[in-house]
Short mmCIF file of C-alpha atoms in Angstrom, two decimals:
data_model
loop_
_atom_site.label_atom_id
_atom_site.label_comp_id
_atom_site.label_asym_id
_atom_site.label_seq_id
_atom_site.Cartn_x
_atom_site.Cartn_y
_atom_site.Cartn_z
CA MET A 20 19.52 142.70 117.20
CA ALA A 21 22.29 143.16 114.01
CA PRO A 22 23.23 147.42 112.58
CA ARG A 23 21.37 147.82 109.65
CA GLY A 24 23.44 146.15 106.50
CA LEU A 25 24.29 149.41 104.28
CA TRP A 26 25.68 146.70 100.57
CA LYS A 27 23.75 143.51 100.27
CA GLY A 28 25.41 141.02 97.70
CA TYR A 29 27.55 138.02 97.11
CA LEU A 30 30.57 136.46 98.37
CA LYS A 31 31.96 134.46 95.77
CA LEU A 32 35.08 132.57 95.64
CA SER A 33 35.30 130.34 92.12
CA LEU A 34 32.64 128.44 92.29
CA VAL A 35 31.31 128.66 96.54
CA THR A 36 29.09 131.60 95.96
CA CYS A 37 26.99 132.49 99.58
CA PRO A 38 24.11 135.36 100.04
CA VAL A 39 26.49 137.97 102.44
CA VAL A 40 25.75 141.50 104.37
CA LEU A 41 27.19 144.56 104.93
CA ALA A 42 27.16 146.61 108.26
CA PRO A 43 29.42 149.59 109.10
CA ALA A 44 31.72 148.72 112.13
CA THR A 45 32.63 151.68 113.40
CA SER A 46 29.05 154.93 113.84
CA ALA A 47 29.20 158.30 114.71
CA ALA A 48 25.46 158.11 116.06
CA GLU A 49 26.34 159.04 118.96
CA ARG A 50 29.02 161.49 118.72
CA ILE A 51 27.01 165.33 119.27
CA ARG A 52 26.49 167.23 116.17
CA PHE A 53 26.31 170.46 115.61
CA HIS A 54 24.23 173.01 112.83
CA THR A 55 24.61 176.46 111.71
CA LEU A 56 22.66 179.16 113.37
CA ASN A 57 21.61 182.80 112.32
CA ARG A 58 22.74 183.62 115.52
CA ALA A 59 19.42 186.89 115.06
CA THR A 60 16.92 184.83 114.61
CA GLY A 61 17.77 181.32 115.86
CA ASN A 62 17.04 179.60 112.32
CA ARG A 63 18.81 176.86 110.71
CA VAL A 64 21.07 178.26 107.90
CA GLU A 65 20.33 176.62 104.06
CA GLY A 66 23.57 175.72 102.29
CA VAL A 67 23.12 176.40 98.41
CA TYR A 68 25.09 176.23 95.34
CA VAL A 69 25.36 179.31 93.24
CA ASP A 70 26.87 179.90 90.39
CA GLY A 71 30.55 181.51 90.94
CA GLU A 72 30.94 184.03 87.61
CA THR A 73 27.57 184.91 87.45
CA GLY A 74 26.55 184.47 91.58
CA LYS A 75 23.49 183.18 90.65
CA THR A 76 21.93 179.72 92.92
CA VAL A 77 21.62 176.55 90.45
CA GLU A 78 19.37 174.29 91.27
CA SER A 79 20.62 170.45 92.34
CA ASP A 80 19.50 169.86 88.62
CA ASP A 81 21.14 171.41 86.86
CA GLN A 82 24.62 171.21 88.53
CA ALA A 83 27.42 168.73 87.53
CA ARG A 84 30.74 167.17 87.33
CA GLY A 85 33.56 168.20 86.54
CA TYR A 86 37.49 167.89 86.08
CA GLU A 87 39.68 170.31 85.20
CA ARG A 88 41.53 169.34 82.54
CA GLU A 89 43.48 173.12 82.15
CA PRO A 90 42.63 176.17 84.43
CA GLY A 91 39.03 177.33 83.56
CA ARG A 92 38.30 174.55 81.01
CA TYR A 93 36.35 171.87 82.29
CA VAL A 94 35.24 167.84 81.82
CA ILE A 95 31.87 166.92 82.36
CA LEU A 96 30.65 163.53 84.10
CA ASP A 97 27.22 162.12 83.72
CA ASP A 98 26.27 159.43 86.23
CA ASP A 99 26.03 156.59 82.66
CA ASP A 100 29.99 158.32 81.80
CA LEU A 101 30.31 157.22 85.41
CA ASP A 102 28.33 153.76 85.03
CA SER A 103 30.61 152.57 82.17
CA VAL A 104 33.94 152.55 84.08
CA ALA A 105 32.57 150.88 87.11
CA LEU A 106 32.97 148.09 88.34
CA GLU A 107 30.64 145.32 85.84
CA SER A 108 29.07 143.59 88.82
CA ASN A 109 28.77 146.14 91.59
CA ARG A 110 27.01 142.93 93.71
CA THR A 111 29.76 140.43 94.20
CA ILE A 112 32.54 140.14 96.37
CA ASP A 113 34.44 138.39 93.59
CA ILE A 114 37.78 136.90 96.01
CA ALA A 115 40.51 137.09 93.02
CA THR A 116 44.23 137.13 95.27
CA PHE A 117 44.86 136.04 98.62
CA VAL A 118 47.76 137.15 100.24
CA PRO A 119 49.73 136.50 103.82
CA ALA A 120 47.70 138.56 106.58
CA ASP A 121 50.91 139.85 108.08
CA THR A 122 52.13 141.59 105.16
CA VAL A 123 49.10 144.61 104.60
CA GLU A 124 51.08 146.64 106.79
CA TRP A 125 48.52 148.40 108.94
CA ILE A 126 48.70 152.36 106.68
CA TRP A 127 46.50 150.57 103.66
CA TYR A 128 44.15 150.11 106.53
CA ASP A 129 40.54 152.36 105.78
CA THR A 130 37.12 152.15 107.07
CA PRO A 131 36.21 148.30 109.32
CA HIS A 132 32.93 146.51 107.98
CA PHE A 133 31.43 143.55 109.22
CA LEU A 134 30.44 141.03 107.06
CA MET A 135 27.93 138.66 107.54
CA PRO A 136 26.08 135.26 105.61
CA ASP A 137 22.13 136.68 104.25
CA ASP A 138 20.45 133.81 104.43
CA PRO A 139 21.12 130.05 106.57
CA VAL A 140 21.38 128.11 103.23
CA GLY A 141 25.23 130.59 102.36
CA GLU A 142 25.64 130.15 105.63
CA GLU A 143 28.16 127.07 105.39
CA ALA A 144 29.84 127.77 102.00
CA PHE A 145 30.78 131.50 104.25
CA ALA A 146 32.36 129.43 106.99
CA VAL A 147 34.34 126.61 104.50
CA ILE A 148 35.50 130.49 103.41
CA ARG A 149 35.94 132.27 106.42
CA GLU A 150 38.16 128.78 107.81
CA ALA A 151 40.28 128.13 105.10
CA MET A 152 41.53 131.75 105.07
CA ALA A 153 41.77 131.20 109.55
CA ALA A 154 43.97 127.84 109.11
CA THR A 155 46.68 129.89 105.97
CA GLY A 156 46.37 132.67 107.59
CA LYS A 157 46.15 134.43 104.89
CA VAL A 158 43.33 136.96 104.31
CA GLY A 159 41.57 138.11 100.69
CA LEU A 160 41.97 140.90 98.00
CA SER A 161 38.72 141.80 95.75
CA ARG A 162 36.80 144.81 95.08
CA VAL A 163 34.05 146.02 95.24
CA VAL A 164 31.87 149.68 95.01
CA LEU A 165 30.84 150.90 97.82
CA HIS A 166 28.46 154.89 97.78
CA ARG A 167 29.55 155.07 94.03
CA ARG A 168 32.67 154.26 93.92
CA GLU A 169 35.25 151.35 93.18
CA ARG A 170 36.97 150.53 96.09
CA PRO A 171 40.04 147.89 97.02
CA VAL A 172 38.88 145.77 99.97
CA MET A 173 40.68 143.17 101.97
CA LEU A 174 39.16 140.68 103.71
CA GLU A 175 39.75 139.07 107.79
CA PRO A 176 38.85 136.39 109.29
CA ARG A 177 37.38 136.89 112.45
CA GLY A 178 35.49 134.93 114.91
CA ARG A 179 32.72 133.91 113.35
CA GLY A 180 32.08 136.25 110.92
CA ILE A 181 34.80 137.90 108.37
CA VAL A 182 36.17 141.80 109.05
CA LEU A 183 36.23 143.32 105.56
CA TRP A 184 38.57 146.55 105.71
CA THR A 185 38.08 149.28 102.47
CA LEU A 186 41.62 150.12 101.36
CA HIS A 187 43.70 152.83 100.62
CA TYR A 188 44.62 152.93 96.54
CA SER A 189 48.14 152.76 95.89
CA ASP A 190 48.35 156.54 94.60
CA GLU A 191 46.85 157.97 98.37
CA LEU A 192 49.90 156.53 100.38
CA ARG A 193 52.62 158.41 100.99
CA ARG A 194 55.52 156.40 101.75
CA PRO A 195 58.04 157.00 104.69
CA GLU A 196 61.01 158.00 102.51
CA GLY A 197 61.41 161.12 102.41
CA TYR A 198 60.52 162.26 105.97
CA PHE A 199 62.70 160.71 108.85
CA ASP A 200 65.94 160.85 106.97
CA ASP A 201 66.99 163.14 108.20
CA ILE A 202 66.52 161.43 111.45
CA ASP A 203 70.82 161.29 112.66
CA GLU A 204 70.47 161.10 116.21
CA LYS A 205 71.28 157.68 117.97
CA ALA A 206 69.31 156.44 121.24
CA ASP A 207 71.89 156.28 123.82
CA GLY A 208 71.42 152.55 125.20
CA ASP A 209 71.27 154.05 129.57
CA LEU A 210 68.33 156.32 128.57
CA VAL A 211 66.25 153.36 126.50
CA THR A 212 66.50 151.11 129.70
CA LEU A 213 65.64 153.80 131.67
CA VAL A 214 62.52 154.89 129.20
CA GLY A 215 61.62 150.62 128.99
CA LYS A 216 62.36 151.54 133.02
CA LEU A 217 58.74 154.52 132.85
CA ILE A 218 57.08 151.89 129.60
CA ASP A 219 57.04 148.86 132.02
CA LYS A 220 54.93 150.95 134.80
CA ARG A 221 52.70 152.66 132.19
CA THR A 222 52.09 149.27 131.15
CA GLN A 223 48.43 147.77 131.36
CA ASN A 224 46.08 146.03 129.45
CA TRP A 225 44.21 146.94 125.95
CA ASP A 226 40.67 148.46 127.06
CA SER A 227 37.92 150.29 125.56
CA ALA A 228 38.10 153.18 127.98
CA LEU A 229 41.79 153.78 126.95
CA VAL A 230 40.37 155.39 123.69
CA HIS A 231 37.16 156.89 125.46
CA ASP A 232 36.21 160.34 124.31
CA PRO A 233 36.14 163.19 126.79
CA LEU A 234 35.58 165.94 124.73
CA GLN A 235 32.10 164.46 124.40
CA ASP A 236 31.37 164.12 127.93
CA ASN A 237 32.16 167.84 128.24
CA LEU A 238 30.09 169.08 125.56
CA LYS A 239 27.07 166.75 126.94
CA GLN A 240 27.80 168.99 130.28
CA LEU A 241 27.98 172.38 128.75
CA ILE A 242 24.43 171.84 126.94
CA ALA A 243 23.00 171.00 129.59
CA SER A 244 24.72 173.18 131.93
CA LYS A 245 23.17 176.39 128.41
CA LYS A 246 20.05 175.06 129.91
CA LYS A 247 19.70 176.40 133.09
CA LYS A 248 22.31 179.82 133.07
CA ARG A 249 25.16 181.04 130.58
CA PRO A 250 29.00 179.28 132.19
CA ALA A 251 31.22 182.70 132.40
CA ARG A 252 34.61 181.65 130.44
CA ARG A 253 37.17 179.85 133.03
CA ARG A 254 40.57 181.98 132.96
CA ARG A 255 44.12 181.39 132.89
CA THR A 256 45.66 180.79 136.39
CA GLU A 257 49.61 180.62 137.11
CA ALA A 258 48.46 176.51 137.97
CA ASP A 259 47.78 176.40 134.32
CA GLU A 260 50.88 178.53 133.39
CA GLU A 261 53.00 176.20 136.42
CA ASP A 262 51.37 173.16 133.75
CA THR A 263 52.43 174.32 130.71
CA PRO A 264 55.60 171.90 129.07
CA THR A 265 58.10 172.96 128.61
CA ASN A 266 61.35 171.84 126.60
CA VAL A 267 64.03 169.80 128.88
CA VAL A 268 66.92 170.38 128.56
CA ASN A 269 68.02 167.48 130.87
CA ILE A 270 66.95 163.75 129.44
CA MET A 271 68.43 161.56 132.39
CA ASP A 272 66.95 164.30 134.62
CA ALA A 273 63.30 163.93 133.19
CA LEU A 274 63.00 160.41 132.92
CA LYS A 275 65.28 159.88 136.89
CA LYS A 276 62.67 162.61 137.67
CA SER A 277 59.22 160.38 136.11
CA LEU A 278 60.08 156.98 137.35
CA ALA A 279 60.36 158.97 140.57
CA ALA A 280 56.89 159.82 139.91
CA GLU A 281 55.94 157.14 138.71
CA ARG A 282 56.92 155.13 141.64
CA GLY A 283 55.85 157.60 144.07
CA SER A 284 52.09 157.80 142.93
CA GLY A 285 52.36 153.77 142.54
CA SER A 286 52.73 152.25 146.57
CA LYS A 287 50.36 155.30 147.59
CA SER A 288 47.62 153.59 145.37
CA GLY A 289 49.28 149.86 147.67
CA ARG A 290 47.59 151.58 150.64
#
Protein backbone atom coordinates (compact mmCIF):
# COMPACT_ATOMS: atom_id res chain seq x y z
CA MET A 1 0.00 0.00 0.00
CA ALA A 2 1.33 3.43 -0.97
CA PRO A 3 2.06 5.87 1.87
CA ARG A 4 -0.60 8.41 2.72
CA GLY A 5 -0.34 11.55 0.62
CA LEU A 6 0.42 14.86 2.30
CA TRP A 7 -0.99 16.99 -0.53
CA LYS A 8 -3.59 16.58 -3.27
CA GLY A 9 -4.15 18.85 -6.24
CA TYR A 10 -3.51 19.12 -9.96
CA LEU A 11 -0.52 18.91 -12.27
CA LYS A 12 -0.91 21.36 -15.14
CA LEU A 13 1.05 21.96 -18.33
CA SER A 14 -0.65 24.43 -20.66
CA LEU A 15 -4.06 22.85 -21.34
CA VAL A 16 -3.09 19.40 -20.03
CA THR A 17 -4.26 18.82 -16.45
CA CYS A 18 -4.49 15.76 -14.23
CA PRO A 19 -5.22 15.15 -10.53
CA VAL A 20 -2.15 14.16 -8.51
CA VAL A 21 -1.16 13.24 -5.00
CA LEU A 22 2.15 14.08 -3.32
CA ALA A 23 3.77 11.76 -0.77
CA PRO A 24 7.01 12.24 1.17
CA ALA A 25 9.96 10.26 -0.18
CA THR A 26 11.71 10.25 3.20
CA SER A 27 10.58 9.22 6.66
CA ALA A 28 11.86 9.59 10.21
CA ALA A 29 9.20 7.26 11.64
CA GLU A 30 11.73 4.51 12.44
CA ARG A 31 14.14 6.81 14.22
CA ILE A 32 14.27 6.71 18.00
CA ARG A 33 12.79 9.83 19.56
CA PHE A 34 13.27 11.12 23.07
CA HIS A 35 10.90 13.00 25.37
CA THR A 36 12.00 15.46 28.02
CA LEU A 37 11.12 14.15 31.48
CA ASN A 38 11.20 15.34 35.06
CA ARG A 39 14.00 13.16 36.45
CA ALA A 40 12.46 13.25 39.95
CA THR A 41 8.93 12.13 38.97
CA GLY A 42 9.41 10.47 35.59
CA ASN A 43 6.63 12.62 34.15
CA ARG A 44 6.87 14.34 30.76
CA VAL A 45 7.77 18.02 30.76
CA GLU A 46 5.46 20.29 28.77
CA GLY A 47 6.73 23.35 26.93
CA VAL A 48 4.92 26.66 27.39
CA TYR A 49 5.36 30.15 25.97
CA VAL A 50 5.83 32.95 28.45
CA ASP A 51 5.87 36.71 28.03
CA GLY A 52 9.48 37.87 27.90
CA GLU A 53 8.75 40.88 30.10
CA THR A 54 6.02 39.79 32.51
CA GLY A 55 6.94 36.11 32.74
CA LYS A 56 3.26 35.15 32.47
CA THR A 57 2.09 32.22 30.34
CA VAL A 58 0.75 33.19 26.88
CA GLU A 59 -2.14 31.03 25.68
CA SER A 60 -2.15 29.82 22.06
CA ASP A 61 -5.00 32.18 21.09
CA ASP A 62 -2.90 35.14 22.19
CA GLN A 63 0.24 34.12 20.30
CA ALA A 64 1.00 35.99 17.06
CA ARG A 65 3.71 36.08 14.40
CA GLY A 66 5.87 39.17 14.47
CA TYR A 67 8.65 40.56 12.29
CA GLU A 68 11.22 42.66 14.15
CA ARG A 69 11.69 45.80 12.04
CA GLU A 70 13.94 47.39 14.68
CA PRO A 71 15.06 46.32 18.16
CA GLY A 72 11.98 45.82 20.35
CA ARG A 73 9.47 46.89 17.67
CA TYR A 74 7.51 44.35 15.65
CA VAL A 75 5.05 44.16 12.78
CA ILE A 76 2.36 41.62 13.67
CA LEU A 77 0.99 39.40 10.88
CA ASP A 78 -2.09 37.17 11.20
CA ASP A 79 -3.26 34.27 9.00
CA ASP A 80 -5.30 36.55 6.73
CA ASP A 81 -2.23 38.72 6.09
CA LEU A 82 -0.18 35.67 5.10
CA ASP A 83 -2.98 34.25 2.93
CA SER A 84 -3.18 37.55 1.04
CA VAL A 85 0.38 37.19 -0.29
CA ALA A 86 0.31 33.42 -0.90
CA LEU A 87 -0.14 31.74 -4.27
CA GLU A 88 -3.51 32.43 -5.88
CA SER A 89 -4.04 28.69 -6.20
CA ASN A 90 -2.27 26.43 -3.73
CA ARG A 91 -3.68 23.27 -5.27
CA THR A 92 -2.13 23.42 -8.74
CA ILE A 93 1.41 22.60 -9.80
CA ASP A 94 1.56 24.67 -12.97
CA ILE A 95 4.77 23.89 -14.86
CA ALA A 96 5.82 27.23 -16.30
CA THR A 97 9.45 26.53 -17.18
CA PHE A 98 11.69 23.64 -18.23
CA VAL A 99 15.48 23.47 -17.94
CA PRO A 100 18.06 20.81 -18.89
CA ALA A 101 18.16 18.25 -16.09
CA ASP A 102 21.94 18.38 -15.71
CA THR A 103 22.00 22.16 -15.15
CA VAL A 104 20.36 22.10 -11.71
CA GLU A 105 23.23 21.64 -9.23
CA TRP A 106 22.82 19.41 -6.19
CA ILE A 107 23.15 22.34 -3.81
CA TRP A 108 19.68 23.58 -4.83
CA TYR A 109 17.97 20.29 -3.88
CA ASP A 110 16.07 20.27 -0.59
CA THR A 111 13.46 17.55 0.10
CA PRO A 112 12.21 14.81 -2.28
CA HIS A 113 8.56 13.79 -2.70
CA PHE A 114 6.81 11.22 -4.88
CA LEU A 115 4.23 12.65 -7.29
CA MET A 116 1.61 10.20 -8.56
CA PRO A 117 -1.68 10.36 -10.50
CA ASP A 118 -4.65 10.41 -8.13
CA ASP A 119 -7.20 9.08 -10.58
CA PRO A 120 -7.06 6.43 -13.35
CA VAL A 121 -8.60 8.89 -15.83
CA GLY A 122 -5.66 11.27 -15.35
CA GLU A 123 -2.94 8.64 -15.76
CA GLU A 124 -2.56 9.20 -19.48
CA ALA A 125 -1.98 12.95 -19.10
CA PHE A 126 0.45 12.26 -16.24
CA ALA A 127 2.35 9.71 -18.35
CA VAL A 128 2.55 12.05 -21.34
CA ILE A 129 4.12 14.84 -19.26
CA ARG A 130 6.51 12.38 -17.57
CA GLU A 131 7.65 10.73 -20.80
CA ALA A 132 8.07 14.03 -22.63
CA MET A 133 10.41 15.29 -19.90
CA ALA A 134 12.38 12.05 -19.95
CA ALA A 135 12.68 12.07 -23.76
CA THR A 136 13.93 15.66 -23.88
CA GLY A 137 16.22 15.41 -20.84
CA LYS A 138 14.38 18.27 -19.14
CA VAL A 139 12.97 18.89 -15.66
CA GLY A 140 10.05 21.17 -14.88
CA LEU A 141 10.07 24.14 -12.51
CA SER A 142 7.01 25.36 -10.64
CA ARG A 143 5.81 26.61 -7.25
CA VAL A 144 3.47 25.10 -4.70
CA VAL A 145 2.32 25.78 -1.16
CA LEU A 146 3.40 23.12 1.35
CA HIS A 147 2.92 23.50 5.08
CA ARG A 148 1.61 27.04 4.56
CA ARG A 149 4.80 28.06 2.78
CA GLU A 150 5.29 28.72 -0.91
CA ARG A 151 8.13 26.63 -2.24
CA PRO A 152 9.91 26.50 -5.62
CA VAL A 153 9.86 22.91 -6.85
CA MET A 154 11.50 20.80 -9.55
CA LEU A 155 9.74 17.88 -11.25
CA GLU A 156 12.02 15.04 -12.35
CA PRO A 157 10.75 11.96 -14.26
CA ARG A 158 11.68 8.76 -12.43
CA GLY A 159 10.51 5.35 -13.65
CA ARG A 160 6.72 5.32 -13.82
CA GLY A 161 6.40 8.35 -11.57
CA ILE A 162 7.76 11.83 -10.98
CA VAL A 163 9.99 12.96 -8.13
CA LEU A 164 9.14 16.46 -6.94
CA TRP A 165 12.03 18.18 -5.20
CA THR A 166 11.47 21.27 -3.12
CA LEU A 167 14.30 23.66 -3.90
CA HIS A 168 16.17 26.19 -1.81
CA TYR A 169 15.46 29.83 -2.48
CA SER A 170 18.35 31.73 -4.04
CA ASP A 171 18.79 33.86 -0.91
CA GLU A 172 19.16 30.72 1.26
CA LEU A 173 22.30 29.49 -0.45
CA ARG A 174 25.85 30.52 0.24
CA ARG A 175 27.95 30.52 -2.88
CA PRO A 176 31.36 28.79 -2.68
CA GLU A 177 33.24 31.95 -3.66
CA GLY A 178 35.32 33.10 -0.71
CA TYR A 179 35.44 29.70 1.00
CA PHE A 180 37.97 28.05 -1.32
CA ASP A 181 39.87 31.09 -2.55
CA ASP A 182 42.75 30.65 -0.10
CA ILE A 183 43.41 27.02 -1.06
CA ASP A 184 46.49 27.36 -3.26
CA GLU A 185 48.10 23.97 -2.67
CA LYS A 186 48.68 22.06 -5.94
CA ALA A 187 48.32 18.31 -5.81
CA ASP A 188 51.46 16.29 -6.49
CA GLY A 189 50.96 13.94 -9.45
CA ASP A 190 52.55 10.93 -7.71
CA LEU A 191 50.33 11.44 -4.68
CA VAL A 192 47.26 11.69 -6.89
CA THR A 193 48.20 8.37 -8.51
CA LEU A 194 48.55 6.68 -5.11
CA VAL A 195 45.24 8.06 -3.87
CA GLY A 196 43.63 6.90 -7.12
CA LYS A 197 44.83 3.35 -6.40
CA LEU A 198 43.48 3.60 -2.86
CA ILE A 199 40.12 4.76 -4.24
CA ASP A 200 40.04 1.83 -6.68
CA LYS A 201 40.68 -0.60 -3.82
CA ARG A 202 37.73 0.77 -1.87
CA THR A 203 35.30 1.14 -4.76
CA GLN A 204 32.12 -0.98 -4.77
CA ASN A 205 28.62 -0.79 -6.17
CA TRP A 206 26.16 1.49 -4.43
CA ASP A 207 24.00 -0.14 -1.77
CA SER A 208 21.64 1.49 0.72
CA ALA A 209 23.46 -0.40 3.50
CA LEU A 210 26.40 1.95 2.92
CA VAL A 211 24.40 4.78 4.53
CA HIS A 212 22.83 2.70 7.29
CA ASP A 213 22.77 4.55 10.63
CA PRO A 214 24.51 2.35 13.24
CA LEU A 215 23.61 4.81 15.99
CA GLN A 216 19.97 3.72 15.80
CA ASP A 217 20.97 0.09 16.39
CA ASN A 218 23.20 1.12 19.28
CA LEU A 219 20.37 3.14 20.83
CA LYS A 220 17.96 0.20 20.56
CA GLN A 221 20.49 -2.07 22.29
CA LEU A 222 21.09 0.56 24.95
CA ILE A 223 17.35 0.97 25.62
CA ALA A 224 16.92 -2.82 25.79
CA SER A 225 19.77 -3.11 28.29
CA LYS A 226 18.31 -0.28 30.38
CA LYS A 227 15.18 -2.40 30.88
CA LYS A 228 17.33 -5.10 32.50
CA LYS A 229 20.01 -3.17 34.33
CA ARG A 230 21.95 0.08 34.25
CA PRO A 231 25.08 -0.56 32.15
CA ALA A 232 28.44 0.47 33.52
CA ARG A 233 30.06 3.40 31.78
CA ARG A 234 32.82 2.27 29.44
CA ARG A 235 36.23 3.58 30.34
CA ARG A 236 38.64 4.86 27.74
CA THR A 237 41.47 2.37 27.22
CA GLU A 238 45.00 2.59 25.89
CA ALA A 239 43.77 0.92 22.69
CA ASP A 240 41.37 3.82 22.19
CA GLU A 241 44.24 6.23 22.55
CA GLU A 242 46.22 4.30 19.93
CA ASP A 243 43.27 4.47 17.51
CA THR A 244 43.02 8.23 17.83
CA PRO A 245 44.18 9.82 14.54
CA THR A 246 47.28 12.00 14.73
CA ASN A 247 48.68 14.54 12.30
CA VAL A 248 50.27 12.86 9.27
CA VAL A 249 53.74 14.25 8.58
CA ASN A 250 54.64 12.33 5.42
CA ILE A 251 51.67 11.85 3.10
CA MET A 252 53.56 9.58 0.70
CA ASP A 253 54.55 7.16 3.51
CA ALA A 254 51.01 7.15 4.87
CA LEU A 255 49.51 6.38 1.45
CA LYS A 256 52.01 3.57 0.81
CA LYS A 257 51.15 2.02 4.19
CA SER A 258 47.44 2.35 3.42
CA LEU A 259 47.83 0.58 0.07
CA ALA A 260 49.92 -2.16 1.67
CA ALA A 261 47.21 -2.66 4.31
CA GLU A 262 44.53 -2.79 1.60
CA ARG A 263 46.49 -5.45 -0.31
CA GLY A 264 46.98 -7.47 2.87
CA SER A 265 43.30 -7.41 3.78
CA GLY A 266 42.41 -8.30 0.19
CA SER A 267 44.67 -11.38 0.14
CA LYS A 268 43.29 -12.60 3.47
CA SER A 269 39.70 -12.22 2.36
CA GLY A 270 40.46 -14.11 -0.85
CA ARG A 271 41.67 -17.22 1.00
